XYZ file of C-alpha atoms in Angstrom:
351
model
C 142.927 -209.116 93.998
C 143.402 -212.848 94.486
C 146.703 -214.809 94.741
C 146.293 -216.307 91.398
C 145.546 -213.074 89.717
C 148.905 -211.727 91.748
C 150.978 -214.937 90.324
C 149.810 -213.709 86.627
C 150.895 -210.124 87.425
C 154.097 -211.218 88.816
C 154.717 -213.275 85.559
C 153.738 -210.411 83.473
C 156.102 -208.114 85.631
C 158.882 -210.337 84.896
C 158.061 -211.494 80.698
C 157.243 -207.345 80.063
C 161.571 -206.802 78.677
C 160.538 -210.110 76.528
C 157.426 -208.769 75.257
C 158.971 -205.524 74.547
C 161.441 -207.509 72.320
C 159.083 -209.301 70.518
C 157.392 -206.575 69.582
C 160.852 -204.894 67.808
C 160.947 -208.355 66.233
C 157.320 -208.728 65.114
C 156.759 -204.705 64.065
C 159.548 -205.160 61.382
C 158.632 -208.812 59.902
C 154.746 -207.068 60.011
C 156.225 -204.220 58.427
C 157.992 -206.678 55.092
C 155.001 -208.750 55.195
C 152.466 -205.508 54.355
C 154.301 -203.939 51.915
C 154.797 -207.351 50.367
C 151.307 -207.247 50.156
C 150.678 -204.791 47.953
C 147.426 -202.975 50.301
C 146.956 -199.960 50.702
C 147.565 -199.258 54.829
C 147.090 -196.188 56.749
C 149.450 -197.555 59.697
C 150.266 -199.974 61.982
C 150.355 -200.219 65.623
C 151.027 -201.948 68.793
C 151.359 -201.681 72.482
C 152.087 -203.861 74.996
C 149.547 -204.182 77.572
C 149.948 -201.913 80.394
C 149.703 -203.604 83.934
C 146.428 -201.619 84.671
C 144.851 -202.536 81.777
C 145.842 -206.277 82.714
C 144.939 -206.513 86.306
C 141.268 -205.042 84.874
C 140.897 -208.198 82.731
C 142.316 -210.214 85.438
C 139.728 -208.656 87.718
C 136.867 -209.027 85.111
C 137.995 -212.612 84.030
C 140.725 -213.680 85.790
C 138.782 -217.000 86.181
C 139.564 -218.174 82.733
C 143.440 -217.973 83.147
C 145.677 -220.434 84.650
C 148.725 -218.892 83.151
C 150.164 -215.548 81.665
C 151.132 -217.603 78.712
C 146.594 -217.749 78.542
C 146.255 -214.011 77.724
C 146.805 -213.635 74.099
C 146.506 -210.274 73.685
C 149.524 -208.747 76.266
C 151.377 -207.846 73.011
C 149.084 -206.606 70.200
C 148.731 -205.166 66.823
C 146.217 -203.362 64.874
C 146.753 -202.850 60.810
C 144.833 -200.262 59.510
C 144.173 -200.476 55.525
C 142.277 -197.604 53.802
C 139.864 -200.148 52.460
C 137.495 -203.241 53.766
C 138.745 -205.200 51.157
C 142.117 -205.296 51.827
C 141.976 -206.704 54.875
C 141.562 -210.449 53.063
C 145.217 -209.513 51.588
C 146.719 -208.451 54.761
C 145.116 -211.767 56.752
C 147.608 -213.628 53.825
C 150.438 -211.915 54.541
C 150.446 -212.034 57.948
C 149.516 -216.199 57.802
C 152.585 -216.382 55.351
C 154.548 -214.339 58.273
C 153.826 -216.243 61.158
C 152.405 -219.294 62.593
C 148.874 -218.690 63.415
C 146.865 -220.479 66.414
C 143.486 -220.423 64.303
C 141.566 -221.990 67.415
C 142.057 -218.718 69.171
C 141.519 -217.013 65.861
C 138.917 -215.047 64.590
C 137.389 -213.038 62.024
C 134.663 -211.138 62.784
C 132.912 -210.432 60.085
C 131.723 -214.268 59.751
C 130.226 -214.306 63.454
C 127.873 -210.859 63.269
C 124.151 -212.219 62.317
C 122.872 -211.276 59.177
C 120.571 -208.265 60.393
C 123.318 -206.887 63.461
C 126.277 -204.710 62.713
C 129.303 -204.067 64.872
C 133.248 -204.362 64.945
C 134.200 -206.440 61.384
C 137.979 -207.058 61.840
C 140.340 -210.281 61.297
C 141.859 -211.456 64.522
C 144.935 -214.059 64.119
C 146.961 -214.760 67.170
C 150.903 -215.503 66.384
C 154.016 -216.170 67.134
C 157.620 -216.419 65.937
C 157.964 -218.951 62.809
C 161.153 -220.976 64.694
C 163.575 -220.635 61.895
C 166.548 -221.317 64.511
C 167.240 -217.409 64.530
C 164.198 -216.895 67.091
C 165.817 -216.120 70.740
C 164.705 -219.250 73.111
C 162.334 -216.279 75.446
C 160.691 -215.309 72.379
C 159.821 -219.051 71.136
C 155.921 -219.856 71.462
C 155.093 -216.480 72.602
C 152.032 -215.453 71.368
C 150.419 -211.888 70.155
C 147.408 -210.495 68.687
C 147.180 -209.091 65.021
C 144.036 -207.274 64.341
C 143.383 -206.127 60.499
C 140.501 -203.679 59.556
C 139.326 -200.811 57.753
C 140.075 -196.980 59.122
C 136.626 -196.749 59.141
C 136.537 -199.784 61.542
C 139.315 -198.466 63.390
C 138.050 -195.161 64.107
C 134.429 -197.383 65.138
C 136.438 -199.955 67.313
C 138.140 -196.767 68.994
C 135.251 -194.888 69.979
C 133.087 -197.664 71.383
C 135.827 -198.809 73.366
C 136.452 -195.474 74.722
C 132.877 -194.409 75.476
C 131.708 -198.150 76.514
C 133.876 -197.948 79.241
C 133.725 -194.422 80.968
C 130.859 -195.940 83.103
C 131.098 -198.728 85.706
C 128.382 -200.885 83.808
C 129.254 -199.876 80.137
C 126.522 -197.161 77.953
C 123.230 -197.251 78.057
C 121.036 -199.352 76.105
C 120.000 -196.182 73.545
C 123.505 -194.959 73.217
C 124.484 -199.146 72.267
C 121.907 -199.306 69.867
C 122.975 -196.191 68.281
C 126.625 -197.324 68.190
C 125.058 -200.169 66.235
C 123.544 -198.429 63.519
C 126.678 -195.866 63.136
C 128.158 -199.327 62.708
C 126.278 -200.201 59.706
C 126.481 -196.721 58.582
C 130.593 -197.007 58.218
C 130.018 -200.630 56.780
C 128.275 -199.186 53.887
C 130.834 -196.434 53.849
C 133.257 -198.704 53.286
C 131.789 -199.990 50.649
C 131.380 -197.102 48.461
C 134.605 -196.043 49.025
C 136.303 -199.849 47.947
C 133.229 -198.664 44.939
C 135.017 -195.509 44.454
C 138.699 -196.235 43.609
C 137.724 -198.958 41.622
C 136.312 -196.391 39.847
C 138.634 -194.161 39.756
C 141.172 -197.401 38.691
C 139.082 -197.733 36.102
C 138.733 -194.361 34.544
C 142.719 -193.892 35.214
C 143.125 -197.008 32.421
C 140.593 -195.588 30.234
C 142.241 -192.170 29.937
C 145.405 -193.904 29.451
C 144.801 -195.918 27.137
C 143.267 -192.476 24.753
C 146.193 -190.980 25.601
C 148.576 -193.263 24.125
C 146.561 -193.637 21.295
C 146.458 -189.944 20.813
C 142.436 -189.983 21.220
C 142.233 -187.792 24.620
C 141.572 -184.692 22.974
C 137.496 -184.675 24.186
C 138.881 -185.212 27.893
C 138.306 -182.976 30.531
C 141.211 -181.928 32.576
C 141.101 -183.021 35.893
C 143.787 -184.709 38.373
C 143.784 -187.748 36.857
C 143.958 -186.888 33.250
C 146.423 -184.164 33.852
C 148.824 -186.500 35.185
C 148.408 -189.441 32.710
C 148.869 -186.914 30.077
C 151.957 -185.145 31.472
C 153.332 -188.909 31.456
C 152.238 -190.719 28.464
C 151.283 -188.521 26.427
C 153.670 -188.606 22.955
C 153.686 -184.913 22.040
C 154.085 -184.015 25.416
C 156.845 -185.992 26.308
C 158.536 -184.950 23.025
C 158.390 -181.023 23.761
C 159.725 -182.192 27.485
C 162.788 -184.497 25.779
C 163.705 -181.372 23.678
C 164.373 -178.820 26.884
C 165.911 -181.917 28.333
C 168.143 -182.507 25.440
C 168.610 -178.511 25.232
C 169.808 -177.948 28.878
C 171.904 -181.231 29.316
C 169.008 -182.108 32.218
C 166.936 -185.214 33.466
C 163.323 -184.712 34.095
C 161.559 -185.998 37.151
C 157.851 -186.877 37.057
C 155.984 -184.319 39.678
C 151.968 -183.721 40.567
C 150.714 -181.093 38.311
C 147.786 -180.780 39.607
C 148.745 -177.146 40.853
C 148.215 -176.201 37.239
C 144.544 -176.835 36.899
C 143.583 -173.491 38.287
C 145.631 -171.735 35.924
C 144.866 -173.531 32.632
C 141.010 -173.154 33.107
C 142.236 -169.328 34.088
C 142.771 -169.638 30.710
C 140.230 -171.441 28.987
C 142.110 -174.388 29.210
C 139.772 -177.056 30.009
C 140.039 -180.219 27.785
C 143.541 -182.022 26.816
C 143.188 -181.094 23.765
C 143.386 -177.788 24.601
C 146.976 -178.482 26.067
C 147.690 -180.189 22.459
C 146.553 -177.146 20.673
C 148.809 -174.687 23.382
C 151.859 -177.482 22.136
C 151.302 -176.913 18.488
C 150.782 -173.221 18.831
C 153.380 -171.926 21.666
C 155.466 -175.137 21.335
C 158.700 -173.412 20.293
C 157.887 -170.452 22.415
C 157.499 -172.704 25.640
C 160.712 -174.430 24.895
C 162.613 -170.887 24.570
C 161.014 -169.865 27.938
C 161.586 -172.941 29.815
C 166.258 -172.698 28.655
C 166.480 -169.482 29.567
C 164.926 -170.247 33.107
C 166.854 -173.584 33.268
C 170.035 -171.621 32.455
C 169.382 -169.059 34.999
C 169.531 -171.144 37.716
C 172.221 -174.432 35.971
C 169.626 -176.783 36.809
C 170.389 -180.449 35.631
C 167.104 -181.714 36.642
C 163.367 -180.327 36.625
C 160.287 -181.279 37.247
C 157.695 -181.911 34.316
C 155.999 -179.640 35.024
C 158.155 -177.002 34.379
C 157.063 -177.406 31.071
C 153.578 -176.973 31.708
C 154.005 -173.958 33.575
C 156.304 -172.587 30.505
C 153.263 -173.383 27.814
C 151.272 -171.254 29.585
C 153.323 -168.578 29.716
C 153.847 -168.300 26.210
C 149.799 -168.311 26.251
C 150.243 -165.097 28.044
C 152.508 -163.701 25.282
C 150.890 -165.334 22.289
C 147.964 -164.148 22.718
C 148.512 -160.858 23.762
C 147.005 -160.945 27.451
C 147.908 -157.566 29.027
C 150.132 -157.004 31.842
C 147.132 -156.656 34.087
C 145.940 -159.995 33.181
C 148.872 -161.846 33.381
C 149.767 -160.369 37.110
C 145.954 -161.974 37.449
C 147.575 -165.183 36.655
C 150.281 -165.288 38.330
C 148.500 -164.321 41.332
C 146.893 -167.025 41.256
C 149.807 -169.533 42.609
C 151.774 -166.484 44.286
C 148.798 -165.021 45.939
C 151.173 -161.571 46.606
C 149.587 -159.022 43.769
C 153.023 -157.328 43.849
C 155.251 -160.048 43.228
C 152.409 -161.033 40.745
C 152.774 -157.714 38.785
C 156.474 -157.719 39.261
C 156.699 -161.504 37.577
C 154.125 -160.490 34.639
C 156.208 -157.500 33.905
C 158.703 -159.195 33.891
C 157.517 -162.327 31.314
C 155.970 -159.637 29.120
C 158.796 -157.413 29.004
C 161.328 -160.185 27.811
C 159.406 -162.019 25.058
C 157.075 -159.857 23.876
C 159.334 -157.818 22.298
């Protein structure tokens, strides 16, 4: 090691407490600045450099350094959004965050040629806006924000971890096939920015049959289910009336859960819940106040009342006890406490 890599090591020996504070600072104005944003983001992370990893790039370019103050990278983040195209919001926030040295900034995916694939992320280097609350050590100091896909994450983190397990990097072959997995994931992330605006899309489209009443020809799925079990008039009518019943609030859930259990039953389009409403409505309602009373609940979940229209299915239709332990085993998964249940439902409202 030289003297004038040493002097940079000593400097970074001595700034390290600094650093460490800046990134407290940093991590919770990054932190404001994301969720401001509105993206959708897997995580964010940062380290400070350790001094092995530094004296490596001192040793491979230690040349191009006069200063620690050079090395823009000792502190460093890395956003991670769910999708490619989020990254262009995140870049905003974090410009609106911080001041950005856009000479030493970069975003990769304007530099790759047209026919090469590789590492597409946003690279801004930062520091502190001086508001006159910044501490005087933390003025000036810069740091690296990186913002990409997970996709381009997961990429980024397996070619740096294979490139370097050999004292002259991977082999030509192995390069060129980290290449082409690169375009592979590039296209990935296309589809899957393709896919939730799709999903977006069909999300508004049920909604808006729903609160139209016109949803009746949809199938039940995730989506629909819980669109319905929100907006949907009848529904939230029959919910309002246990509500009003039982002196309780109702809290929005996932009813997903139920999906199995209503096409256990034949239950496969929403109008098929409608038709379960206008048939069993009354019954439901009985079913879900006496199990509200049971336990003095003053809040449940909506889909409580799911769960209580089909069990008045159960009775209403005259399913034997057989068949409704069936059903119930479906979420218990314990045949006994299945039976026991069924016996149970039967026993009380059949009658």
């Amino acid at each position: 090691m030289t003297a004038h890599e040493q002097q940079i090591l000593n400097e970074y020996r001595e700034q390290k407490p600094q650093f460490e504070q800046l990134a407290q600072t940093a991590d919770q104005i990054l932190n404001a600045a994301v969720a401001k944003s509105g993206a959708q983001v897997y995580g964010i992370i940062h380290r400070v450099k350790e001094q092995n990893s530094l004296a490596g790039k001192l040793h491979r370019k230690g040349d191009k350094y006069t200063s620690l103050s050079d090395i823009t990278d000792i502190l460093g983040f890395r956003i991670i959004c769910y999708f490619a195209d989020d990254v262009d919001a995140i870049a905003q926030a974090v410009s609106d965050a911080f001041d950005i040295d856009w000479d030493n900034s970069i975003d990769k995916r304007n530099v790759l040629d047209v026919n090469s694939f590789g590492y597409m992320a946003v690279h801004y280097i930062c520091s502190l806006k001086d508001d006159g609350s910044v501490p005087a050590e933390l003025k000036g100091k810069r740091f690296e924000v990186q913002m990409c896909s997970l996709l381009q994450h997961a990429w980024a983190v397996m070619n740096h971890d294979l490139g370097y397990k050999t004292k002259f990097g991977i082999p030509q072959a192995v390069s060129r096939d980290f290449s082409r997995l690169a375009g592979l994931m590039e296209i990935a992330d296309e589809h899957f920015s393709r896919i939730r605006d799709t999903v977006s899309t069909y999300t508004e489209d049920v909604h808006q049959k729903i609160v139209t009443d016109a949803s009746s020809d949809i199938p039940i799925d995730a989506v629909s289910l819980a669109e319905y079990m929100k907006y949907s008039h009848k529904m939230r009518s029959f919910l309002d009336q246990i509500a009003q019943t039982c002196h309780a609030e109702i809290f929005d859930d996932t009813p997903e859960n139920y999906i199995e259990q209503l096409s256990w039953l034949h239950k496969t389009k929403l109008g098929d819940i409608q038709a379960m409403l206008e048939e069993n409505g009354p019954l439901a309602s009985r079913i879900a106040q006496k199990t509200l009373s049971e336990y003095e609940l003053d809040i449940f979940a909506a889909s409580v009342g799911l769960r209580c229209l089909c069990h008045a299915e159960l009775i209403a239709k005259g399913f034997s006890l057989q068949q409704a332990a069936d059903f119930f085993n479906l979420s218990l998964n314990n045949k006994e406490r299945a039976l026991q249940h069924a016996k149970e439902l039967l026993d009380t409202y059949q009658k």
